[in-house]
PDB file of C-alpha atoms in Angstrom:
ATOM      1  CA  UNK A   1      24.657 115.493  66.827  1.00 44.00           C
ATOM      2  CA  UNK A   2      25.451 112.779  69.328  1.00 44.00           C
ATOM      3  CA  UNK A   3      24.848 113.381  73.039  1.00 45.00           C
ATOM      4  CA  UNK A   4      27.816 113.818  75.354  1.00 45.00           C
ATOM      5  CA  UNK A   5      29.100 110.833  77.281  1.00 44.00           C
ATOM      6  CA  UNK A   6      27.287 110.569  80.611  1.00 47.00           C
ATOM      7  CA  UNK A   7      28.002 108.386  83.630  1.00 46.00           C
ATOM      8  CA  UNK A   8      25.121 106.176  84.637  1.00 46.00           C
ATOM      9  CA  UNK A   9      24.485 105.060  88.257  1.00 45.00           C
ATOM     10  CA  UNK A  10      25.137 101.489  87.113  1.00 42.00           C
ATOM     11  CA  UNK A  11      28.552 102.461  85.621  1.00 45.00           C
ATOM     12  CA  UNK A  12      29.481 104.265  88.858  1.00 44.00           C
ATOM     13  CA  UNK A  13      28.558 101.176  90.913  1.00 42.00           C
ATOM     14  CA  UNK A  14      30.678  98.925  88.685  1.00 42.00           C
ATOM     15  CA  UNK A  15      33.660 101.250  88.832  1.00 45.00           C
ATOM     16  CA  UNK A  16      33.417 102.000  92.565  1.00 48.00           C
ATOM     17  CA  UNK A  17      36.125  99.455  93.341  1.00 51.00           C
ATOM     18  CA  UNK A  18      38.576 100.869  90.769  1.00 52.00           C
ATOM     19  CA  UNK A  19      41.312 103.418  91.558  1.00 57.00           C
ATOM     20  CA  UNK A  20      40.119 106.994  90.703  1.00 65.00           C
ATOM     21  CA  UNK A  21      43.068 107.498  88.338  1.00 60.00           C
ATOM     22  CA  UNK A  22      42.120 104.352  86.428  1.00 63.00           C
ATOM     23  CA  UNK A  23      38.482 105.541  86.194  1.00 69.00           C
ATOM     24  CA  UNK A  24      39.605 108.918  84.868  1.00 64.00           C
ATOM     25  CA  UNK A  25      41.850 107.276  82.295  1.00 68.00           C
ATOM     26  CA  UNK A  26      38.991 105.044  81.117  1.00 72.00           C
ATOM     27  CA  UNK A  27      36.666 108.057  80.929  1.00 71.00           C
ATOM     28  CA  UNK A  28      39.243 110.027  78.937  1.00 66.00           C
ATOM     29  CA  UNK A  29      39.637 107.129  76.496  1.00 70.00           C
ATOM     30  CA  UNK A  30      35.849 106.926  76.074  1.00 74.00           C
ATOM     31  CA  UNK A  31      35.617 110.689  75.412  1.00 65.00           C
ATOM     32  CA  UNK A  32      38.404 110.477  72.815  1.00 69.00           C
ATOM     33  CA  UNK A  33      36.571 107.638  71.080  1.00 71.00           C
ATOM     34  CA  UNK A  34      33.406 109.724  71.106  1.00 69.00           C
ATOM     35  CA  UNK A  35      35.327 112.697  69.704  1.00 66.00           C
ATOM     36  CA  UNK A  36      36.576 110.585  66.799  1.00 69.00           C
ATOM     37  CA  UNK A  37      33.011 109.626  66.015  1.00 68.00           C
ATOM     38  CA  UNK A  38      31.853 113.262  66.190  1.00 64.00           C
ATOM     39  CA  UNK A  39      34.578 114.390  63.793  1.00 63.00           C
ATOM     40  CA  UNK A  40      32.995 112.191  61.105  1.00 63.00           C
ATOM     41  CA  UNK A  41      29.806 114.256  61.340  1.00 65.00           C
ATOM     42  CA  UNK A  42      29.488 117.592  59.566  1.00 59.00           C
ATOM     43  CA  UNK A  43      28.210 119.464  62.637  1.00 63.00           C
ATOM     44  CA  UNK A  44      30.200 117.479  65.221  1.00 64.00           C
ATOM     45  CA  UNK A  45      33.489 119.418  65.217  1.00 69.00           C
ATOM     46  CA  UNK A  46      32.536 121.729  68.068  1.00 69.00           C
ATOM     47  CA  UNK A  47      31.302 118.850  70.237  1.00 74.00           C
ATOM     48  CA  UNK A  48      34.422 116.847  69.391  1.00 71.00           C
ATOM     49  CA  UNK A  49      36.617 119.738  70.545  1.00 72.00           C
ATOM     50  CA  UNK A  50      34.715 119.849  73.845  1.00 75.00           C
ATOM     51  CA  UNK A  51      35.142 116.106  74.363  1.00 71.00           C
ATOM     52  CA  UNK A  52      38.865 116.337  73.596  1.00 74.00           C
ATOM     53  CA  UNK A  53      39.226 119.235  76.052  1.00 77.00           C
ATOM     54  CA  UNK A  54      37.480 117.203  78.759  1.00 74.00           C
ATOM     55  CA  UNK A  55      39.689 114.180  78.016  1.00 71.00           C
ATOM     56  CA  UNK A  56      42.844 116.295  78.264  1.00 74.00           C
ATOM     57  CA  UNK A  57      41.646 117.676  81.601  1.00 72.00           C
ATOM     58  CA  UNK A  58      41.102 114.158  82.950  1.00 67.00           C
ATOM     59  CA  UNK A  59      44.524 113.001  81.773  1.00 67.00           C
ATOM     60  CA  UNK A  60      46.199 116.099  83.249  1.00 70.00           C
ATOM     61  CA  UNK A  61      44.741 115.241  86.643  1.00 67.00           C
ATOM     62  CA  UNK A  62      46.184 111.727  86.260  1.00 64.00           C
ATOM     63  CA  UNK A  63      49.629 113.113  85.467  1.00 67.00           C
ATOM     64  CA  UNK A  64      49.494 115.078  88.696  1.00 65.00           C
ATOM     65  CA  UNK A  65      48.537 111.922  90.583  1.00 65.00           C
ATOM     66  CA  UNK A  66      51.412 110.008  88.964  1.00 65.00           C
ATOM     67  CA  UNK A  67      53.911 112.719  89.905  1.00 72.00           C
ATOM     68  CA  UNK A  68      52.631 112.680  93.474  1.00 74.00           C
ATOM     69  CA  UNK A  69      52.888 108.882  93.668  1.00 69.00           C
ATOM     70  CA  UNK A  70      56.396 108.977  92.180  1.00 78.00           C
ATOM     71  CA  UNK A  71      57.470 111.542  94.791  1.00 82.00           C
ATOM     72  CA  UNK A  72      56.036 109.364  97.571  1.00 81.00           C
ATOM     73  CA  UNK A  73      57.832 106.312  96.153  1.00 84.00           C
ATOM     74  CA  UNK A  74      61.150 108.193  95.978  1.00 86.00           C
ATOM     75  CA  UNK A  75      60.747 109.343  99.561  1.00 87.00           C
ATOM     76  CA  UNK A  76      59.965 105.795 100.681  1.00 87.00           C
ATOM     77  CA  UNK A  77      63.027 104.448  98.861  1.00 88.00           C
ATOM     78  CA  UNK A  78      65.201 107.042 100.601  1.00 89.00           C
ATOM     79  CA  UNK A  79      63.771 105.979 103.954  1.00 89.00           C
ATOM     80  CA  UNK A  80      64.492 102.310 103.185  1.00 88.00           C
ATOM     81  CA  UNK A  81      68.065 103.097 102.083  1.00 86.00           C
ATOM     82  CA  UNK A  82      68.693 105.071 105.263  1.00 88.00           C
ATOM     83  CA  UNK A  83      67.217 102.244 107.359  1.00 87.00           C
ATOM     84  CA  UNK A  84      69.542  99.780 105.626  1.00 82.00           C
ATOM     85  CA  UNK A  85      72.567 101.996 106.255  1.00 80.00           C
ATOM     86  CA  UNK A  86      71.572 102.403 109.891  1.00 83.00           C
ATOM     87  CA  UNK A  87      71.129  98.624 110.261  1.00 80.00           C
ATOM     88  CA  UNK A  88      74.544  98.077 108.673  1.00 73.00           C
ATOM     89  CA  UNK A  89      76.140 100.587 111.052  1.00 75.00           C
ATOM     90  CA  UNK A  90      74.426  98.963 114.036  1.00 79.00           C
ATOM     91  CA  UNK A  91      75.601  95.517 112.924  1.00 73.00           C
ATOM     92  CA  UNK A  92      79.165  96.760 112.523  1.00 71.00           C
ATOM     93  CA  UNK A  93      79.113  98.343 115.980  1.00 76.00           C
ATOM     94  CA  UNK A  94      77.685  95.194 117.549  1.00 77.00           C
ATOM     95  CA  UNK A  95      80.236  92.948 115.853  1.00 72.00           C
ATOM     96  CA  UNK A  96      83.064  95.274 116.833  1.00 72.00           C
ATOM     97  CA  UNK A  97      81.953  95.287 120.470  1.00 78.00           C
ATOM     98  CA  UNK A  98      81.425  91.523 120.639  1.00 75.00           C
ATOM     99  CA  UNK A  99      84.662  90.817 118.799  1.00 72.00           C
ATOM    100  CA  UNK A 100      86.597  93.097 121.151  1.00 76.00           C
ATOM    101  CA  UNK A 101      85.155  91.313 124.172  1.00 83.00           C
ATOM    102  CA  UNK A 102      86.146  87.979 122.616  1.00 82.00           C
ATOM    103  CA  UNK A 103      89.606  89.005 121.449  1.00 82.00           C
ATOM    104  CA  UNK A 104      90.775  90.385 124.790  1.00 85.00           C
ATOM    105  CA  UNK A 105      90.458  87.125 126.791  1.00 87.00           C
ATOM    106  CA  UNK A 106      91.413  85.046 123.742  1.00 88.00           C
ATOM    107  CA  UNK A 107      94.708  86.902 123.320  1.00 87.00           C
ATOM    108  CA  UNK A 108      95.413  86.331 127.011  1.00 89.00           C
ATOM    109  CA  UNK A 109      94.740  82.598 126.574  1.00 88.00           C
ATOM    110  CA  UNK A 110      97.038  82.497 123.549  1.00 89.00           C
ATOM    111  CA  UNK A 111      99.761  84.214 125.529  1.00 89.00           C
ATOM    112  CA  UNK A 112      99.552  81.693 128.381  1.00 88.00           C
ATOM    113  CA  UNK A 113      99.421  78.764 125.937  1.00 88.00           C
ATOM    114  CA  UNK A 114     102.534  80.088 124.183  1.00 88.00           C
ATOM    115  CA  UNK A 115     104.382  80.477 127.464  1.00 89.00           C
ATOM    116  CA  UNK A 116     103.451  76.920 128.443  1.00 87.00           C
ATOM    117  CA  UNK A 117     104.567  75.452 125.122  1.00 84.00           C
ATOM    118  CA  UNK A 118     107.887  77.327 125.365  1.00 84.00           C
ATOM    119  CA  UNK A 119     108.529  76.000 128.864  1.00 83.00           C
ATOM    120  CA  UNK A 120     108.272  79.330 130.694  1.00 85.00           C
ATOM    121  CA  UNK A 121     106.536  77.678 133.658  1.00 79.00           C
ATOM    122  CA  UNK A 122     108.753  74.608 133.583  1.00 84.00           C
ATOM    123  CA  UNK A 123     109.429  71.694 131.307  1.00 86.00           C
ATOM    124  CA  UNK A 124     106.418  69.855 129.896  1.00 85.00           C
ATOM    125  CA  UNK A 125     106.011  66.214 129.036  1.00 88.00           C
ATOM    126  CA  UNK A 126     105.599  65.408 125.327  1.00 88.00           C
ATOM    127  CA  UNK A 127     101.865  64.953 125.834  1.00 90.00           C
ATOM    128  CA  UNK A 128     101.542  68.247 127.707  1.00 88.00           C
ATOM    129  CA  UNK A 129     103.609  69.986 125.040  1.00 88.00           C
ATOM    130  CA  UNK A 130     101.313  68.651 122.327  1.00 88.00           C
ATOM    131  CA  UNK A 131      98.190  69.797 124.156  1.00 89.00           C
ATOM    132  CA  UNK A 132      99.595  73.278 124.774  1.00 87.00           C
ATOM    133  CA  UNK A 133     100.436  73.613 121.083  1.00 89.00           C
ATOM    134  CA  UNK A 134      96.942  72.468 120.105  1.00 89.00           C
ATOM    135  CA  UNK A 135      95.380  75.050 122.450  1.00 90.00           C
ATOM    136  CA  UNK A 136      97.454  77.779 120.820  1.00 89.00           C
ATOM    137  CA  UNK A 137      96.715  76.580 117.261  1.00 88.00           C
ATOM    138  CA  UNK A 138      92.958  76.379 117.823  1.00 89.00           C
ATOM    139  CA  UNK A 139      92.969  79.720 119.595  1.00 89.00           C
ATOM    140  CA  UNK A 140      94.705  81.371 116.638  1.00 87.00           C
ATOM    141  CA  UNK A 141      92.155  79.799 114.283  1.00 85.00           C
ATOM    142  CA  UNK A 142      89.330  81.260 116.368  1.00 86.00           C
ATOM    143  CA  UNK A 143      91.095  84.622 116.393  1.00 86.00           C
ATOM    144  CA  UNK A 144      91.219  84.481 112.595  1.00 84.00           C
ATOM    145  CA  UNK A 145      87.443  83.937 112.445  1.00 83.00           C
ATOM    146  CA  UNK A 146      86.893  86.972 114.680  1.00 82.00           C
ATOM    147  CA  UNK A 147      89.156  89.093 112.470  1.00 84.00           C
ATOM    148  CA  UNK A 148      87.193  87.979 109.383  1.00 83.00           C
ATOM    149  CA  UNK A 149      83.909  88.964 111.026  1.00 81.00           C
ATOM    150  CA  UNK A 150      85.310  92.384 111.903  1.00 80.00           C
ATOM    151  CA  UNK A 151      86.633  92.876 108.373  1.00 83.00           C
ATOM    152  CA  UNK A 152      83.304  91.915 106.798  1.00 82.00           C
ATOM    153  CA  UNK A 153      81.414  94.249 109.138  1.00 78.00           C
ATOM    154  CA  UNK A 154      83.756  97.122 108.267  1.00 79.00           C
ATOM    155  CA  UNK A 155      83.318  96.452 104.544  1.00 82.00           C
ATOM    156  CA  UNK A 156      79.522  96.348 104.812  1.00 77.00           C
ATOM    157  CA  UNK A 157      79.511  99.581 106.829  1.00 73.00           C
ATOM    158  CA  UNK A 158      81.775 101.329 104.330  1.00 78.00           C
ATOM    159  CA  UNK A 159      84.303 101.945 107.091  1.00 75.00           C
ATOM    160  CA  UNK A 160      87.352 100.480 105.321  1.00 84.00           C
ATOM    161  CA  UNK A 161      89.751 102.707 103.412  1.00 87.00           C
ATOM    162  CA  UNK A 162      92.007 101.938 100.440  1.00 90.00           C
ATOM    163  CA  UNK A 163      95.713 102.810 100.329  1.00 92.00           C
ATOM    164  CA  UNK A 164      96.698 102.875  96.665  1.00 92.00           C
ATOM    165  CA  UNK A 165     100.289 102.074  95.717  1.00 93.00           C
ATOM    166  CA  UNK A 166     102.042 101.510  92.418  1.00 93.00           C
ATOM    167  CA  UNK A 167     102.962  97.822  92.431  1.00 92.00           C
ATOM    168  CA  UNK A 168     104.234  94.892  90.392  1.00 94.00           C
ATOM    169  CA  UNK A 169     101.110  92.741  90.151  1.00 94.00           C
ATOM    170  CA  UNK A 170     102.975  89.521  89.337  1.00 94.00           C
ATOM    171  CA  UNK A 171     105.342  89.880  92.308  1.00 94.00           C
ATOM    172  CA  UNK A 172     102.434  90.662  94.658  1.00 94.00           C
ATOM    173  CA  UNK A 173     100.543  87.538  93.574  1.00 95.00           C
ATOM    174  CA  UNK A 174     103.705  85.406  93.818  1.00 95.00           C
ATOM    175  CA  UNK A 175     104.378  86.551  97.404  1.00 94.00           C
ATOM    176  CA  UNK A 176     100.762  85.895  98.407  1.00 94.00           C
ATOM    177  CA  UNK A 177     100.962  82.323  97.066  1.00 93.00           C
ATOM    178  CA  UNK A 178     104.295  81.674  98.796  1.00 92.00           C
ATOM    179  CA  UNK A 179     102.692  82.437 102.150  1.00 89.00           C
ATOM    180  CA  UNK A 180     100.460  79.390 101.565  1.00 87.00           C
ATOM    181  CA  UNK A 181     103.333  76.966 100.907  1.00 80.00           C
ATOM    182  CA  UNK A 182     102.770  74.775 104.003  1.00 69.00           C
ATOM    183  CA  UNK A 183      99.252  73.860 102.821  1.00 67.00           C
ATOM    184  CA  UNK A 184     100.221  73.674  99.128  1.00 64.00           C
ATOM    185  CA  UNK A 185     103.201  71.316  99.546  1.00 72.00           C
ATOM    186  CA  UNK A 186     101.440  68.044  98.764  1.00 79.00           C
ATOM    187  CA  UNK A 187     102.805  65.319  96.480  1.00 81.00           C
ATOM    188  CA  UNK A 188      99.444  64.781  94.751  1.00 86.00           C
ATOM    189  CA  UNK A 189      98.838  68.467  93.995  1.00 89.00           C
ATOM    190  CA  UNK A 190     100.616  70.903  91.665  1.00 90.00           C
ATOM    191  CA  UNK A 191     100.473  74.647  92.176  1.00 91.00           C
ATOM    192  CA  UNK A 192     101.418  76.615  89.077  1.00 94.00           C
ATOM    193  CA  UNK A 193     101.764  80.373  88.619  1.00 95.00           C
ATOM    194  CA  UNK A 194     101.784  81.873  85.116  1.00 96.00           C
ATOM    195  CA  UNK A 195     102.432  85.604  84.728  1.00 96.00           C
ATOM    196  CA  UNK A 196     101.922  87.229  81.337  1.00 94.00           C
ATOM    197  CA  UNK A 197     104.928  89.377  80.383  1.00 92.00           C
ATOM    198  CA  UNK A 198     102.596  92.184  79.304  1.00 92.00           C
ATOM    199  CA  UNK A 199     100.853  92.517  82.693  1.00 92.00           C
ATOM    200  CA  UNK A 200     100.781  96.247  83.531  1.00 89.00           C
ATOM    201  CA  UNK A 201     101.803  97.822  86.791  1.00 89.00           C
ATOM    202  CA  UNK A 202      98.704  98.836  88.712  1.00 92.00           C
ATOM    203  CA  UNK A 203      97.839 101.286  91.443  1.00 93.00           C
ATOM    204  CA  UNK A 204      95.951  99.330  94.073  1.00 94.00           C
ATOM    205  CA  UNK A 205      96.070  98.359  97.745  1.00 95.00           C
ATOM    206  CA  UNK A 206      98.707  95.578  98.045  1.00 94.00           C
ATOM    207  CA  UNK A 207      97.587  94.308 101.460  1.00 94.00           C
ATOM    208  CA  UNK A 208      93.951  93.955 100.422  1.00 95.00           C
ATOM    209  CA  UNK A 209      94.856  92.415  97.069  1.00 96.00           C
ATOM    210  CA  UNK A 210      97.098  89.877  98.819  1.00 95.00           C
ATOM    211  CA  UNK A 211      94.171  88.926 101.086  1.00 94.00           C
ATOM    212  CA  UNK A 212      91.970  88.313  98.051  1.00 96.00           C
ATOM    213  CA  UNK A 213      94.622  86.126  96.369  1.00 96.00           C
ATOM    214  CA  UNK A 214      95.327  84.130  99.544  1.00 94.00           C
ATOM    215  CA  UNK A 215      91.604  83.538 100.020  1.00 94.00           C
ATOM    216  CA  UNK A 216      91.010  82.270  96.472  1.00 95.00           C
ATOM    217  CA  UNK A 217      94.157  80.129  96.281  1.00 95.00           C
ATOM    218  CA  UNK A 218      93.598  78.803  99.807  1.00 92.00           C
ATOM    219  CA  UNK A 219      90.021  77.945  98.913  1.00 91.00           C
ATOM    220  CA  UNK A 220      91.203  76.117  95.779  1.00 93.00           C
ATOM    221  CA  UNK A 221      93.749  74.124  97.805  1.00 92.00           C
ATOM    222  CA  UNK A 222      91.102  73.234 100.369  1.00 89.00           C
ATOM    223  CA  UNK A 223      88.687  71.773  97.817  1.00 89.00           C
ATOM    224  CA  UNK A 224      91.247  70.100  95.524  1.00 91.00           C
ATOM    225  CA  UNK A 225      92.517  66.793  96.863  1.00 88.00           C
ATOM    226  CA  UNK A 226      94.630  66.033  93.814  1.00 89.00           C
ATOM    227  CA  UNK A 227      95.397  67.536  90.441  1.00 91.00           C
ATOM    228  CA  UNK A 228      96.297  71.160  89.892  1.00 93.00           C
ATOM    229  CA  UNK A 229      95.718  74.690  91.099  1.00 94.00           C
ATOM    230  CA  UNK A 230      96.777  77.178  88.428  1.00 96.00           C
ATOM    231  CA  UNK A 231      97.001  80.941  88.843  1.00 97.00           C
ATOM    232  CA  UNK A 232      97.111  83.058  85.649  1.00 97.00           C
ATOM    233  CA  UNK A 233      97.942  86.754  85.834  1.00 96.00           C
ATOM    234  CA  UNK A 234      97.109  88.511  82.560  1.00 95.00           C
ATOM    235  CA  UNK A 235      96.579  91.891  80.969  1.00 94.00           C
ATOM    236  CA  UNK A 236      92.980  92.664  80.014  1.00 93.00           C
ATOM    237  CA  UNK A 237      91.302  95.712  78.518  1.00 91.00           C
ATOM    238  CA  UNK A 238      91.597  98.583  81.021  1.00 90.00           C
ATOM    239  CA  UNK A 239      93.355  96.510  83.667  1.00 93.00           C
ATOM    240  CA  UNK A 240      94.425  93.008  84.638  1.00 95.00           C
ATOM    241  CA  UNK A 241      92.942  89.701  85.756  1.00 96.00           C
ATOM    242  CA  UNK A 242      93.997  86.988  88.191  1.00 97.00           C
ATOM    243  CA  UNK A 243      92.372  83.638  87.395  1.00 97.00           C
ATOM    244  CA  UNK A 244      92.548  80.865  90.010  1.00 97.00           C
ATOM    245  CA  UNK A 245      91.640  77.514  88.404  1.00 96.00           C
ATOM    246  CA  UNK A 246      91.440  74.199  90.229  1.00 96.00           C
ATOM    247  CA  UNK A 247      90.570  70.601  89.409  1.00 94.00           C
ATOM    248  CA  UNK A 248      88.581  70.134  92.604  1.00 92.00           C
ATOM    249  CA  UNK A 249      85.052  69.068  93.385  1.00 91.00           C
ATOM    250  CA  UNK A 250      83.370  72.000  91.641  1.00 92.00           C
ATOM    251  CA  UNK A 251      80.199  73.860  92.609  1.00 92.00           C
ATOM    252  CA  UNK A 252      76.641  73.024  91.551  1.00 91.00           C
ATOM    253  CA  UNK A 253      74.872  75.676  89.410  1.00 90.00           C
ATOM    254  CA  UNK A 254      72.220  76.340  92.064  1.00 88.00           C
ATOM    255  CA  UNK A 255      74.947  77.085  94.640  1.00 89.00           C
ATOM    256  CA  UNK A 256      77.088  79.406  92.526  1.00 89.00           C
ATOM    257  CA  UNK A 257      75.007  82.529  93.119  1.00 85.00           C
ATOM    258  CA  UNK A 258      75.284  82.033  96.893  1.00 90.00           C
ATOM    259  CA  UNK A 259      78.960  81.218  97.437  1.00 91.00           C
ATOM    260  CA  UNK A 260      79.727  84.910  98.041  1.00 89.00           C
ATOM    261  CA  UNK A 261      77.052  85.220 100.750  1.00 87.00           C
ATOM    262  CA  UNK A 262      78.390  85.515 104.326  1.00 81.00           C
ATOM    263  CA  UNK A 263      78.354  82.256 106.329  1.00 75.00           C
ATOM    264  CA  UNK A 264      77.153  80.249 103.333  1.00 71.00           C
ATOM    265  CA  UNK A 265      78.619  76.741 103.044  1.00 68.00           C
ATOM    266  CA  UNK A 266      78.295  74.735  99.835  1.00 61.00           C
ATOM    267  CA  UNK A 267      78.204  71.673 102.096  1.00 54.00           C
ATOM    268  CA  UNK A 268      76.561  72.778 105.328  1.00 43.00           C
ATOM    269  CA  UNK A 269      75.932  69.290 106.692  1.00 41.00           C
ATOM    270  CA  UNK A 270      77.416  68.175 110.031  1.00 39.00           C
ATOM    271  CA  UNK A 271      79.392  65.485 108.169  1.00 37.00           C
ATOM    272  CA  UNK A 272      81.201  67.817 105.784  1.00 44.00           C
ATOM    273  CA  UNK A 273      84.890  67.056 105.430  1.00 49.00           C
ATOM    274  CA  UNK A 274      86.125  70.587 104.655  1.00 54.00           C
ATOM    275  CA  UNK A 275      86.077  73.216 107.394  1.00 52.00           C
ATOM    276  CA  UNK A 276      85.542  76.950 107.174  1.00 58.00           C
ATOM    277  CA  UNK A 277      83.135  79.655 108.254  1.00 67.00           C
ATOM    278  CA  UNK A 278      81.860  80.773 104.852  1.00 73.00           C
ATOM    279  CA  UNK A 279      83.291  84.270 105.379  1.00 85.00           C
ATOM    280  CA  UNK A 280      86.338  84.097 103.104  1.00 88.00           C
ATOM    281  CA  UNK A 281      84.693  84.446  99.691  1.00 92.00           C
ATOM    282  CA  UNK A 282      82.216  87.036 100.964  1.00 91.00           C
ATOM    283  CA  UNK A 283      85.081  89.165 102.249  1.00 91.00           C
ATOM    284  CA  UNK A 284      87.198  88.576  99.121  1.00 94.00           C
ATOM    285  CA  UNK A 285      84.498  89.836  96.737  1.00 94.00           C
ATOM    286  CA  UNK A 286      83.819  92.904  98.872  1.00 93.00           C
ATOM    287  CA  UNK A 287      87.545  93.673  98.977  1.00 94.00           C
ATOM    288  CA  UNK A 288      87.811  93.277  95.197  1.00 95.00           C
ATOM    289  CA  UNK A 289      84.898  95.671  94.690  1.00 94.00           C
ATOM    290  CA  UNK A 290      86.439  98.095  97.159  1.00 94.00           C
ATOM    291  CA  UNK A 291      89.507  98.095  94.887  1.00 94.00           C
ATOM    292  CA  UNK A 292      87.265  98.995  91.937  1.00 94.00           C
ATOM    293  CA  UNK A 293      87.127  95.466  90.508  1.00 95.00           C
ATOM    294  CA  UNK A 294      85.128  92.303  91.053  1.00 96.00           C
ATOM    295  CA  UNK A 295      85.305  88.499  91.289  1.00 96.00           C
ATOM    296  CA  UNK A 296      83.464  86.154  88.932  1.00 95.00           C
ATOM    297  CA  UNK A 297      82.996  82.389  89.067  1.00 96.00           C
ATOM    298  CA  UNK A 298      82.715  79.558  86.562  1.00 95.00           C
ATOM    299  CA  UNK A 299      82.335  76.021  87.855  1.00 94.00           C
ATOM    300  CA  UNK A 300      80.908  72.568  87.189  1.00 92.00           C
ATOM    301  CA  UNK A 301      80.494  69.635  89.543  1.00 91.00           C
ATOM    302  CA  UNK A 302      83.414  67.238  89.279  1.00 89.00           C
ATOM    303  CA  UNK A 303      85.307  69.529  86.900  1.00 91.00           C
ATOM    304  CA  UNK A 304      86.693  72.194  89.206  1.00 94.00           C
ATOM    305  CA  UNK A 305      86.178  75.927  89.567  1.00 95.00           C
ATOM    306  CA  UNK A 306      87.655  79.137  88.199  1.00 96.00           C
ATOM    307  CA  UNK A 307      87.530  82.345  90.216  1.00 97.00           C
ATOM    308  CA  UNK A 308      88.678  85.445  88.334  1.00 97.00           C
ATOM    309  CA  UNK A 309      89.676  88.709  90.008  1.00 96.00           C
ATOM    310  CA  UNK A 310      89.256  91.734  87.712  1.00 96.00           C
ATOM    311  CA  UNK A 311      91.339  94.802  88.573  1.00 95.00           C
ATOM    312  CA  UNK A 312      91.027  98.204  86.849  1.00 93.00           C
ATOM    313  CA  UNK A 313      93.869 100.456  85.751  1.00 89.00           C
ATOM    314  CA  UNK A 314      93.871 104.191  86.526  1.00 81.00           C
ATOM    315  CA  UNK A 315      91.947 105.012  83.337  1.00 77.00           C
ATOM    316  CA  UNK A 316      89.137 102.568  84.117  1.00 73.00           C
ATOM    317  CA  UNK A 317      89.000 103.672  87.755  1.00 70.00           C
ATOM    318  CA  UNK A 318      88.556 107.252  86.573  1.00 63.00           C
TER     319      UNK A 318
END
């Protein structure tokens, strides 16, 4: 009969830097190997049973350790999630406060600039009229940036609600594109809308969907100097899609995963020729997901980009 497995002082010294659970697992494996050897002997069955019992005891202790570690990990993950939610709420509150403090004086400035440009305080010279109009235009652009920041903060904090309505998807997209006509009326650029006759009526939030469409089409117009911007509205399985394709500059592969990040600019250099804050696409994707859908991107440098909005029907939304 073989002797039972014993731990030598040398073995203990070697294993002193190993986690206790790992040492127990190794010891259990060694005892099982010894048990297999004992089973081959005529009088080794009893000793083999003892070794197997000891191995099972060691492994049972490890299972308890694993369960304890898993519970600690779950608790830590809950703490991290709560910390993230709290940080998101704090960011939303800060942005709301700062934006309010900015909007109040800015609206007053816009009001005075409008009164000046309309001659409320007296007639202006052509140069003065031009400057007053520029003050108002730039002020409204700044106000738009503030509104985008507020919207993004509300989306991140989960503070934005959805008002579902039964709507004609094609008509909603057409109206959203028409609101961009001043920037789309260029002789070197075609804007085409194609609506599939089988597009279903959907229940979604028309105001938020219109924002998404205006963002994507406006973005395509901004980055397409000449060629075509095409919008395809089609039926898909369990919903509909809105594809916005352009023949613009395109987006490099390494940039495509970041274009939906807030404040990210594909060209962030001081010499970039296209303006923007990098908030539009971030807000558009969050709005699409709030509606139960998503936005995907396919692009290649020099070949243009295709942004696709996926919208679910009532069955897919559940």
